[in-house]
GROMACS .gro file of C-alpha atoms in nm:
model
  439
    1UNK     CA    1   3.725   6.350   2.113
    2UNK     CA    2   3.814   6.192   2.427
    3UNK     CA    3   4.085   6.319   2.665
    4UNK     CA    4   4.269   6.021   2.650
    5UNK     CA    5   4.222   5.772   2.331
    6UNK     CA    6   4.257   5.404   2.412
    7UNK     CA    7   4.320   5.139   2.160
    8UNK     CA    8   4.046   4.896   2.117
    9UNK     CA    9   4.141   4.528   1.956
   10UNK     CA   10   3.829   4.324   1.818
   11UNK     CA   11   3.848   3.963   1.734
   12UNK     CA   12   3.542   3.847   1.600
   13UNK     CA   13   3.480   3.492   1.451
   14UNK     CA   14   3.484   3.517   1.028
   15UNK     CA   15   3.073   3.459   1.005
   16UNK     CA   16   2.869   3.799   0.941
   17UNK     CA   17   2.673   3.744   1.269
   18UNK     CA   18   2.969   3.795   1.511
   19UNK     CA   19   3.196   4.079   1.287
   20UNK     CA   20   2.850   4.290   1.323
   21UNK     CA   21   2.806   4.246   1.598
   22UNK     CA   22   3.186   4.388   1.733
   23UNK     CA   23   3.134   4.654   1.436
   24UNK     CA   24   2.829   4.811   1.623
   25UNK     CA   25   3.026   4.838   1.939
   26UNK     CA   26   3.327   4.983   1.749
   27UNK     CA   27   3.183   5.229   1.567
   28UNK     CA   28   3.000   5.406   1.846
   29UNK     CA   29   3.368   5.347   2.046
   30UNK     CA   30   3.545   5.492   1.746
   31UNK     CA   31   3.327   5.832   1.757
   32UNK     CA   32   3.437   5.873   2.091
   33UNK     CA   33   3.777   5.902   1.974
   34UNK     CA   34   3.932   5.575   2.024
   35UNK     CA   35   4.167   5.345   1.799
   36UNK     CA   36   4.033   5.074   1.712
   37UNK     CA   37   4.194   4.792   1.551
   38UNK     CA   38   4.034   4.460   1.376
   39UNK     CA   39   4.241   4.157   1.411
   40UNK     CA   40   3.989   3.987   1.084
   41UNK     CA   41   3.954   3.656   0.892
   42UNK     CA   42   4.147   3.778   0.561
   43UNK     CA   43   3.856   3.745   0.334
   44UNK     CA   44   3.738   4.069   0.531
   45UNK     CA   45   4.016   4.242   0.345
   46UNK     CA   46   3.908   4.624   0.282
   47UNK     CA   47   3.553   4.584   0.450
   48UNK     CA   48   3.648   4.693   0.762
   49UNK     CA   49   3.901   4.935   0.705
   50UNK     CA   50   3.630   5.109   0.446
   51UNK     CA   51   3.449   5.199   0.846
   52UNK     CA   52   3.736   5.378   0.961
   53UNK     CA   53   3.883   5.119   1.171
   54UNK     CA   54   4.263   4.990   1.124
   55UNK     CA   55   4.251   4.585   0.953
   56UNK     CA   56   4.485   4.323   1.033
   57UNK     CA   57   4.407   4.021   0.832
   58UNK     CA   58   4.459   3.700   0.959
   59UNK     CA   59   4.434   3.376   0.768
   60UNK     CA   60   4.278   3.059   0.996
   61UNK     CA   61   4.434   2.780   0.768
   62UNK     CA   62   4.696   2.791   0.468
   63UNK     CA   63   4.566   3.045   0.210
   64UNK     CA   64   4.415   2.873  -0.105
   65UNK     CA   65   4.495   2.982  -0.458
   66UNK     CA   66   4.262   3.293  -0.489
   67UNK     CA   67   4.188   3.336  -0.151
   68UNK     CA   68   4.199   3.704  -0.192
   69UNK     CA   69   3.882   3.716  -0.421
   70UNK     CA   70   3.671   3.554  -0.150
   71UNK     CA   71   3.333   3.696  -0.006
   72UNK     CA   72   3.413   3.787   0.397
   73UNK     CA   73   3.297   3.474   0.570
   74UNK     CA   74   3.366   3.252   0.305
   75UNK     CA   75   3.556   2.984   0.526
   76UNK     CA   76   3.253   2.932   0.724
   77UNK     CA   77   3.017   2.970   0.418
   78UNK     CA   78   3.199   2.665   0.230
   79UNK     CA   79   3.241   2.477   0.583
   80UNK     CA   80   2.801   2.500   0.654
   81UNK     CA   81   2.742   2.420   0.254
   82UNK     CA   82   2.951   2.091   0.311
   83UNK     CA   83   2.821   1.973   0.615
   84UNK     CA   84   2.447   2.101   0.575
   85UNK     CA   85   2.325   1.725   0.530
   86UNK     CA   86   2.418   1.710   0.927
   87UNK     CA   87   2.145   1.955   1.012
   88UNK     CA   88   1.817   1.698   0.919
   89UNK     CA   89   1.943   1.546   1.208
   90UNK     CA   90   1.816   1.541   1.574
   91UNK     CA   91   2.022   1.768   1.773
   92UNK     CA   92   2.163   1.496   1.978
   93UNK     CA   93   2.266   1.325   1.693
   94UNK     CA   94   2.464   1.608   1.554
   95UNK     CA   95   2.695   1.668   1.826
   96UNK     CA   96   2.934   1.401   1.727
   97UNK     CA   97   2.891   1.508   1.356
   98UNK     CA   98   2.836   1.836   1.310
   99UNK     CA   99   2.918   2.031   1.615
  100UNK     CA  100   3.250   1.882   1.737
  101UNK     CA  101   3.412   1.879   1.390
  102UNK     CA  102   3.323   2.286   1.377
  103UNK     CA  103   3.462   2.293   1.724
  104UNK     CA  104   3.780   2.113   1.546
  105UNK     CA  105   3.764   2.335   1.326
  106UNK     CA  106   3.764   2.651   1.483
  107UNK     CA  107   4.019   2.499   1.768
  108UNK     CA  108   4.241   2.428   1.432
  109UNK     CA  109   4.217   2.770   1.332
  110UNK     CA  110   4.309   2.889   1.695
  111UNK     CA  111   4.649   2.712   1.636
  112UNK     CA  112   4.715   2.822   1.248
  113UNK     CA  113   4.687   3.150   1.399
  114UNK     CA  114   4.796   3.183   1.744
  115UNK     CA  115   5.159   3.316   1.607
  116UNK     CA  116   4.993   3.602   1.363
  117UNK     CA  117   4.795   3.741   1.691
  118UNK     CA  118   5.048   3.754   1.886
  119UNK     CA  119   5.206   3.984   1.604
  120UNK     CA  120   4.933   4.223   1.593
  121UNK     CA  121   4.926   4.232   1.973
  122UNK     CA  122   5.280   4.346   2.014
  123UNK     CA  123   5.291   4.593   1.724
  124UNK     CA  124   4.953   4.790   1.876
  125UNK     CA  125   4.967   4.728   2.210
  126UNK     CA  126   4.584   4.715   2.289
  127UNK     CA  127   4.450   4.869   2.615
  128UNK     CA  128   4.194   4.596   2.564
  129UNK     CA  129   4.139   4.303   2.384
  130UNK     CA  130   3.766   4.199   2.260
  131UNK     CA  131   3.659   3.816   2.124
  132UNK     CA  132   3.391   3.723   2.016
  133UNK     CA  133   3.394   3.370   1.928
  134UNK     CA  134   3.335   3.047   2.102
  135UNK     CA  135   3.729   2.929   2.118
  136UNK     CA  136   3.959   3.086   2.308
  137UNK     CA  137   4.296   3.210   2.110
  138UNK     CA  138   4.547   3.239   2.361
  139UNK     CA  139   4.717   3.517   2.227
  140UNK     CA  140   4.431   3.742   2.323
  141UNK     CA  141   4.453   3.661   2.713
  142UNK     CA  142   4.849   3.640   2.735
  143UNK     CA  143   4.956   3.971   2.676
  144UNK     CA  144   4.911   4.151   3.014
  145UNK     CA  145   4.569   4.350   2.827
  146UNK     CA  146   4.252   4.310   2.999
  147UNK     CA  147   4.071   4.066   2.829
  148UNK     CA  148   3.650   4.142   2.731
  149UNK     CA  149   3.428   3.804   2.648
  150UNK     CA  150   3.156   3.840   2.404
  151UNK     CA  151   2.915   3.587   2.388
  152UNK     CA  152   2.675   3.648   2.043
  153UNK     CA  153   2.535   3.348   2.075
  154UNK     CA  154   2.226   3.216   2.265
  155UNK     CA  155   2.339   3.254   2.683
  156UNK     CA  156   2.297   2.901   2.720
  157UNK     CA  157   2.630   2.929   2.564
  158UNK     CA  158   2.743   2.946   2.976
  159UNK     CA  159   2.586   2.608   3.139
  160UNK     CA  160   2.445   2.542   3.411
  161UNK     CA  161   2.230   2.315   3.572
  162UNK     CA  162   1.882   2.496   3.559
  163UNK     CA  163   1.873   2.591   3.193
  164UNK     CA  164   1.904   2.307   2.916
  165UNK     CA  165   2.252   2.198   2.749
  166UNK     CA  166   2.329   2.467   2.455
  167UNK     CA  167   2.289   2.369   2.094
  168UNK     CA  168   2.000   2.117   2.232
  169UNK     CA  169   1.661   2.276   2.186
  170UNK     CA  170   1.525   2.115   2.468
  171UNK     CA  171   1.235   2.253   2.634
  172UNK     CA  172   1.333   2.499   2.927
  173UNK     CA  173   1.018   2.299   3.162
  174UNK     CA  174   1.141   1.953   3.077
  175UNK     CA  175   1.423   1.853   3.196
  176UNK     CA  176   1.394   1.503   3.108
  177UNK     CA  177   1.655   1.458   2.827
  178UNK     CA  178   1.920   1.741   2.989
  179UNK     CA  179   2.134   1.455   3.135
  180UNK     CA  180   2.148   1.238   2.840
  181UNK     CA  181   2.212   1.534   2.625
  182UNK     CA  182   2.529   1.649   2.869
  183UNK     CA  183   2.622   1.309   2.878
  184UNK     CA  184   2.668   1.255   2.498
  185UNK     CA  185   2.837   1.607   2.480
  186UNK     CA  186   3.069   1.436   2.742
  187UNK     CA  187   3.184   1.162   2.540
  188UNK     CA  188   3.221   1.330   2.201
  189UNK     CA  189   3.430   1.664   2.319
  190UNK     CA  190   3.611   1.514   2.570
  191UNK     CA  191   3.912   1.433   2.418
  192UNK     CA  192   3.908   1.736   2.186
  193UNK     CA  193   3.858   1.965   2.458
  194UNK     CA  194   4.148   1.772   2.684
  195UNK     CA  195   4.336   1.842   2.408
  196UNK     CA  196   4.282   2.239   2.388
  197UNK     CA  197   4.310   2.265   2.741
  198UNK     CA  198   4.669   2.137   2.741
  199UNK     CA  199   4.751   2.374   2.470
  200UNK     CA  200   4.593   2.661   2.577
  201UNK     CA  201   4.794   2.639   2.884
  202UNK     CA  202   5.138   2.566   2.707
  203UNK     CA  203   5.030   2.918   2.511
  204UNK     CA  204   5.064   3.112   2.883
  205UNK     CA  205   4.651   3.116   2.908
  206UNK     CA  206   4.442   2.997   3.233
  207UNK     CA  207   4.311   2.661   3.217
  208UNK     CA  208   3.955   2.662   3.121
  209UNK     CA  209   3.666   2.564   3.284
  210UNK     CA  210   3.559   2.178   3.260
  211UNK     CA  211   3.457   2.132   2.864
  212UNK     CA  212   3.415   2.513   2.795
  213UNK     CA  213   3.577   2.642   2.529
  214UNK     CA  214   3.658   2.997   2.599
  215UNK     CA  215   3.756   3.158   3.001
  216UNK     CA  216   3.432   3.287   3.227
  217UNK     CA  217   3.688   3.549   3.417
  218UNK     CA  218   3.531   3.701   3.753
  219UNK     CA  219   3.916   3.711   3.884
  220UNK     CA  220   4.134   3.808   3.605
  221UNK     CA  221   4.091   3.753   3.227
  222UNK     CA  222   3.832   3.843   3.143
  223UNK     CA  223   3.791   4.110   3.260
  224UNK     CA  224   3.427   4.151   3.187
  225UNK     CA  225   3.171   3.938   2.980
  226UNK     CA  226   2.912   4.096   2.746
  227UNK     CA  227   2.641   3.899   2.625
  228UNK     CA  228   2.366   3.975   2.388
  229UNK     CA  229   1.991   3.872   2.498
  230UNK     CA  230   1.670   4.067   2.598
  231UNK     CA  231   1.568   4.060   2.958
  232UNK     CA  232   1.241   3.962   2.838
  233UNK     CA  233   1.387   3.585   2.711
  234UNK     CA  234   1.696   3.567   2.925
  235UNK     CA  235   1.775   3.255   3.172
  236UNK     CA  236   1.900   3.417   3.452
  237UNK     CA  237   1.663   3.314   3.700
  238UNK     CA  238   1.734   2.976   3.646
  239UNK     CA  239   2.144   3.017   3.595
  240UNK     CA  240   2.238   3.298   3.777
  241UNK     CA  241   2.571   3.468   3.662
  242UNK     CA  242   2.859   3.670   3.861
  243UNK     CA  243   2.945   4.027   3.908
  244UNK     CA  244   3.171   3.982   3.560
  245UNK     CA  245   2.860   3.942   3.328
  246UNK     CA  246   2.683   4.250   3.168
  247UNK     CA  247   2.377   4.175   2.975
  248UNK     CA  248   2.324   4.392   2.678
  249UNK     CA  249   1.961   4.371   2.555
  250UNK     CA  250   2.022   4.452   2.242
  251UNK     CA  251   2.341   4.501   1.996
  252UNK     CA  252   2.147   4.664   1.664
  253UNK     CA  253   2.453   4.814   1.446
  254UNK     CA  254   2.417   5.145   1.358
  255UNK     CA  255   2.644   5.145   1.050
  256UNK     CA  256   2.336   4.974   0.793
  257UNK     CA  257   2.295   5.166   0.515
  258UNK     CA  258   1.921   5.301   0.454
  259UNK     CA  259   1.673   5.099   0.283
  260UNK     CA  260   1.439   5.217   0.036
  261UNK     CA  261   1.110   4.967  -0.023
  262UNK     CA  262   1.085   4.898  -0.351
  263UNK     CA  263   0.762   4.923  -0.536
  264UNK     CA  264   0.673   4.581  -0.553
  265UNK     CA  265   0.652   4.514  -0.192
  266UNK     CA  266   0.562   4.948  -0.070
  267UNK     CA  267   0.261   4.915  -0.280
  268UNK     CA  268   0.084   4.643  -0.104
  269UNK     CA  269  -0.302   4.505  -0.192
  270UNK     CA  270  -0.547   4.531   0.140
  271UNK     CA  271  -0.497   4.206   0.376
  272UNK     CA  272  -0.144   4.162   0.259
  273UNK     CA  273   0.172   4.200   0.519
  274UNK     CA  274   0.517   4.276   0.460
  275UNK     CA  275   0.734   3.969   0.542
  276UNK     CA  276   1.154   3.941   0.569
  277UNK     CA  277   1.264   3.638   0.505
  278UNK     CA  278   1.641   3.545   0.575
  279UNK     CA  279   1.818   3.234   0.731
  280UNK     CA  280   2.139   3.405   0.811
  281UNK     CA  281   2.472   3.437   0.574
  282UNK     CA  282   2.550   3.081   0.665
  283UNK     CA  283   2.182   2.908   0.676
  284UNK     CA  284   2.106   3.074   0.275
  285UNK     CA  285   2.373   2.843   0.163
  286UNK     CA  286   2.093   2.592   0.156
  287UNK     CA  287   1.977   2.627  -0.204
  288UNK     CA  288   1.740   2.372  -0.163
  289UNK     CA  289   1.568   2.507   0.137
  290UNK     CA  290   1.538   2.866   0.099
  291UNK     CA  291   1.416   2.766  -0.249
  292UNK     CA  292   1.144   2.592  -0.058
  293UNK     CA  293   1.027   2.815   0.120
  294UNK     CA  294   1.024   3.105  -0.135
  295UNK     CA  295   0.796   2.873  -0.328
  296UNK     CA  296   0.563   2.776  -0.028
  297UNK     CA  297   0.552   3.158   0.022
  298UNK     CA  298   0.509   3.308  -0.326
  299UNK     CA  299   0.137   3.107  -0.305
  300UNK     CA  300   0.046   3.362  -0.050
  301UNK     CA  301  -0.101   3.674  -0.083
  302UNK     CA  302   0.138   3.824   0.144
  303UNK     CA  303   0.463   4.057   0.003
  304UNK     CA  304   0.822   3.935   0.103
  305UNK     CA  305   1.195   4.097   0.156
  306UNK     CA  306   1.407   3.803   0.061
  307UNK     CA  307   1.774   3.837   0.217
  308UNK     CA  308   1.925   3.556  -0.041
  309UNK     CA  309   2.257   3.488   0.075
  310UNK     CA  310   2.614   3.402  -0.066
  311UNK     CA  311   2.412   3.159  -0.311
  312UNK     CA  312   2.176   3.408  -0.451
  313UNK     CA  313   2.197   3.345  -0.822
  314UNK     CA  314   2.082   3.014  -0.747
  315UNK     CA  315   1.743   3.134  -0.588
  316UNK     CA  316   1.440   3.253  -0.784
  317UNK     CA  317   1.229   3.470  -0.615
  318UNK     CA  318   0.850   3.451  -0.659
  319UNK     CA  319   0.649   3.770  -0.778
  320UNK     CA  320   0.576   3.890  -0.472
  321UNK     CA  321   0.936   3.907  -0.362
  322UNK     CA  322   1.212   4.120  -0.404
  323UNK     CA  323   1.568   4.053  -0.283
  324UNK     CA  324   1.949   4.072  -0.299
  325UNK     CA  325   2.226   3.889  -0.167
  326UNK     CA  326   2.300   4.153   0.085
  327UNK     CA  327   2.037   4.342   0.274
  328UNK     CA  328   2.061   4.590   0.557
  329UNK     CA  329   1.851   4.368   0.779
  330UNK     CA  330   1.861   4.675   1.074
  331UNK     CA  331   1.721   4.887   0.864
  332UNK     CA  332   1.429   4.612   0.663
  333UNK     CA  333   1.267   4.479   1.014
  334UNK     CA  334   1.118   4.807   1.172
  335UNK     CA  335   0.955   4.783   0.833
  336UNK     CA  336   0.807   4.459   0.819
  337UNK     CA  337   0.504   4.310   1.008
  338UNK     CA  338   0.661   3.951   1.062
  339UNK     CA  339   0.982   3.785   1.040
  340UNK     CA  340   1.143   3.410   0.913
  341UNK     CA  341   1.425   3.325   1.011
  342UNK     CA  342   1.717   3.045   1.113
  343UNK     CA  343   1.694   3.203   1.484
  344UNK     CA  344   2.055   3.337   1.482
  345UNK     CA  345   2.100   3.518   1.757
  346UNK     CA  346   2.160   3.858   1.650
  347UNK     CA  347   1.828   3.806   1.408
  348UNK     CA  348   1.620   3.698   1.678
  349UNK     CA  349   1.776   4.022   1.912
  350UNK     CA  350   1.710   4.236   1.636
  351UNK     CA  351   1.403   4.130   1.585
  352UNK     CA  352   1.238   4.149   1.930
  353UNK     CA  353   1.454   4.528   1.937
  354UNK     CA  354   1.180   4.662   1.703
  355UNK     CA  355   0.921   4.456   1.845
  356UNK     CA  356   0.827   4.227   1.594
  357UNK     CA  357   0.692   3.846   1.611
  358UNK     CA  358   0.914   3.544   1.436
  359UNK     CA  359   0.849   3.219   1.285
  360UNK     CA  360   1.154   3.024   1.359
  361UNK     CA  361   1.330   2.749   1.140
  362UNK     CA  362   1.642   2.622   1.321
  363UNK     CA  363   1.949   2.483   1.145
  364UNK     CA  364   2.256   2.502   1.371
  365UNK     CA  365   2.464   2.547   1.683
  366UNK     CA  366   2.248   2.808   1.922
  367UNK     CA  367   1.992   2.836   1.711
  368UNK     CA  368   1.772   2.560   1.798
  369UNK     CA  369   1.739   2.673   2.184
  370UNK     CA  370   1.655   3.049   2.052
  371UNK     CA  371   1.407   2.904   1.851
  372UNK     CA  372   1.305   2.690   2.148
  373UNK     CA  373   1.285   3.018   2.343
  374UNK     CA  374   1.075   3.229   2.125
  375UNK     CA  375   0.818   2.971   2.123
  376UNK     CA  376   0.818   2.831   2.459
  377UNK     CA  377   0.734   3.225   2.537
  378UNK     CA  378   0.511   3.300   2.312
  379UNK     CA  379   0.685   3.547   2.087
  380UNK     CA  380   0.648   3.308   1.780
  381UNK     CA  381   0.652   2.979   1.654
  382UNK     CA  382   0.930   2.696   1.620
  383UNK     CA  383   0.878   2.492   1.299
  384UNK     CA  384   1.077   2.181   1.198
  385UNK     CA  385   1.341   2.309   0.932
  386UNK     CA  386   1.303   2.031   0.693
  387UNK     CA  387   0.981   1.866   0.815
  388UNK     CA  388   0.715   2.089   0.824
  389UNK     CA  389   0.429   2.124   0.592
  390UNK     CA  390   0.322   2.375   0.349
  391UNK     CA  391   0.008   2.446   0.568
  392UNK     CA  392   0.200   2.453   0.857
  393UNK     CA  393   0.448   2.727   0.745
  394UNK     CA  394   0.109   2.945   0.556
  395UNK     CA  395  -0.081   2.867   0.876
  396UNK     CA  396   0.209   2.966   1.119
  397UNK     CA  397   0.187   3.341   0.889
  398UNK     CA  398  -0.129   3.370   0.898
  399UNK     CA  399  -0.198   3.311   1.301
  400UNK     CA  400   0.075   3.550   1.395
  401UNK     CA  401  -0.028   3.836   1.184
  402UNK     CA  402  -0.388   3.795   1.283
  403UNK     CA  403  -0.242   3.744   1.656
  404UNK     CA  404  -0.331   4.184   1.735
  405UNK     CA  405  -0.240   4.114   2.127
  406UNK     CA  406   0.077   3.934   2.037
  407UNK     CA  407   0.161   4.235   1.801
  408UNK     CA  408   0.071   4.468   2.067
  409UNK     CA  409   0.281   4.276   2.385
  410UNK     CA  410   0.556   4.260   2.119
  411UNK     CA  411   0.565   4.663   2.013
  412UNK     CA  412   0.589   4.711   2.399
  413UNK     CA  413   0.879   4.449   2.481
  414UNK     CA  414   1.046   4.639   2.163
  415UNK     CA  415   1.036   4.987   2.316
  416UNK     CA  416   1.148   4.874   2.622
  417UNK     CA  417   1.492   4.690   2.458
  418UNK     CA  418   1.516   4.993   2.269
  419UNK     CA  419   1.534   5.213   2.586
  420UNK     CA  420   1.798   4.981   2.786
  421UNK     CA  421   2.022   5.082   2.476
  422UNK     CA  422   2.229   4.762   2.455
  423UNK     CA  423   2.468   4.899   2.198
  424UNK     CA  424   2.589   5.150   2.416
  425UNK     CA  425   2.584   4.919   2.752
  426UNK     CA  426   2.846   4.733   2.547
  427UNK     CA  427   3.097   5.038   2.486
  428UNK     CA  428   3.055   5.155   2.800
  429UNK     CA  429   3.183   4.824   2.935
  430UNK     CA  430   3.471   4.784   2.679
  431UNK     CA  431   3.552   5.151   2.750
  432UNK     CA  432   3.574   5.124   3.145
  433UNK     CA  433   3.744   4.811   3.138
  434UNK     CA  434   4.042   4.961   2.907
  435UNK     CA  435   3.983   5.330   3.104
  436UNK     CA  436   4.119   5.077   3.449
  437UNK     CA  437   4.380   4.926   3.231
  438UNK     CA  438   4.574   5.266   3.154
  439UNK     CA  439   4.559   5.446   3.518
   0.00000   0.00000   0.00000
């Protein structure tokens, strides 16, 4: 135990990427002896509180008939299924359809629940305050607690002019459709963010910085910014950031449970790898497409770990898969030889963590410049979600496994993430920050 316990308040968005992300940090926070409460999306109902941390639900919107029943996440679940026909597009197409209505969206949440935080706030009294989302609820920074930013999502998340415009994929060596990119970004969240501005103000909150969506700090709140990205891939040669910014390599929860490999996949003929496959909670709502690729992949010799998502009756595995809804992805990727994925940021962290290569498939938001960024370094390959080939997607496999000096650079970035000990960078931030707040 600690000499002094402080009392921790995480606010993660409702998607499974984020919530693990602030439940790593937690639990290594909590066995030091500290309080932690989770302000949580109420379809988290009992998940959290089964960890040993105190759970205040929150709804985002007006509760539906049955809400209680639904799987945590399911807002954003049902919100990606809907709007998945947005992600064939070209990025700069989808910023006026895809990502300023989920900017609406979450900035509509913000206000359903700006009165129910301020509730929790007053009845725990936080010695500090932890988001991580990519809206600012005012609640959080108006309460006279210090105030931690964390950013889960690709760094490019904070602009600036070196590095290219977040939720582009642009090429970091090509500047040449940056401006038009900004520019477009400009006219479609304009108004919307105008519009947040003035009411984040009227809540007692900072104005924020010109069409950001949550605070940078360096002065005041926050306090201090985490952010989650290897050295190895990070930008911050080309967009340097201020004393207030703490990198943390790595952020690999340490609450998984363990994984046994089943038979099918243990038991492996010569020349075959072990393969996880998973495009995220949010990205497996795409029946279509994960049923895809399981079929392009069950041709292979190879043997697969299928993480099937929220639609998982809907998906049938080949026979040289196995797979659940639910995996404990920590635990299934030291295991494995390659991994598929969506490029969601705490996948692709994980991933390089235990040093393994990636064939990338972006669908969303940050992932297409993470995908950008594994293959514009050479740690994998970016393939067109909905366009590529069979023979692209087998040939992609088969190059990387046969790739021994990629595997080899890749084992050695991976021990070297491993020894920076992101994780614990984190809590040692959060901790310090509400250590000041109580002298």
């Amino acid at each position: 135990m600690v000499a002094e316990a402080l009392t921790i308040m995480f606010w993660p968005e409702s998607a499974y990427g984020p919530t693990n992300q602030c439940i790593g940090l937690a639990a290594i926070l909590r066995d030091r002896g500290h309080r932690i409460v989770f302000a949580a999306e109420s379809s988290w109902a009992g998940k959290l509180a089964a960890l040993g941390f105190v759970e205040e639900l929150v709804d985002l919107a007006e509760p539906a008939e049955g809400a209680a029943d639904e799987d945590p996440g399911k807002f954003w679940t049902d919100f990606i299924t809907e709007t998945a026909p947005e992600f064939r597009k070209p990025t700069l197409l989808q910023l006026e359809t895809f990502i300023q209505p989920t900017y609406q969206a979450l900035i509509d949440g913000a206000k359903y629940c700006e009165p129910r935080l301020r509730e929790i706030v007053a009845e725990h009294r936080p010695d500090v305050i932890v988001e991580d989302n990519v809206v600012l609820f005012p609640a959080l920074v108006s309460s006279g607690a210090p105030f931690v930013r964390i950013v889960s999502c690709s760094p490019l998340e904070v602009p600036g002019p070196g590095v290219p415009p977040a939720f582009s994929g642009l090429p970091s060596a090509d500047p040449a459709q940056w401006d038009a990119y900004r520019a477009e970004f400009d006219r479609t969240h304009r108004a919307m963010w105008t519009d947040f501005n003035d009411w984040v103000q009227a809540q007692g909150a900072a104005p924020l910085p010109d069409l950001e969506f949550m605070p940078r700090g360096g002065t005041g709140n926050p306090a201090a910014n985490l952010y989650v990205y290897p050295a190895e891939a990070d930008y911050l040669e080309a967009r340097p950031l201020d004393d207030s910014w703490t990198r943390m390599d790595s952020s690999v929860r340490e609450t998984d449970a363990d994984y046994v490999l089943p038979a099918e996949v243990a038991d492996r003929p010569e020349g075959s790898a072990l393969i996880y496959l998973s495009l995220g909670s949010l990205g497996s709502a795409d029946v279509a497409l994960m049923q895809r690729l399981v079929d392009v992949l069950g041709a292979t010799r190879h043997r697969f770990i299928v993480s099937k998502g929220p639609q998982a009756d809907r998906i049938t595995l080949a026979d040289n898969m196995v797979g659940e809804q639910m995996l404990p992805q920590t635990k299934i990727i030291p295991e494995v030889d390659l991994v598929i994925s969506h490029g969601g940021n705490n996948t692709v962290t994980e991933t390089l963590h235990f040093g393994k290569p990636l064939i990338v498939l972006p669908l969303f938001w940050d992932q297409y410049e993470n995908a950008q960024r594994i293959d514009e370094l050479g740690f994998g390959v970016r393939l067109d979600t909905y366009g590529f080939a069979d023979e692209e997607l087998t040939g992609a496999v088969e190059r990387i496994l046969a790739d021994t000096d990629l595997r080899a650079r890749l084992a050695q970035t991976g021990a070297a993430i491993r020894a920076r000990d992101g994780l614990r960078v984190g809590a040692d931030v959060i901790e310090q920050v509400g250590r000041q707040h109580t002298r």
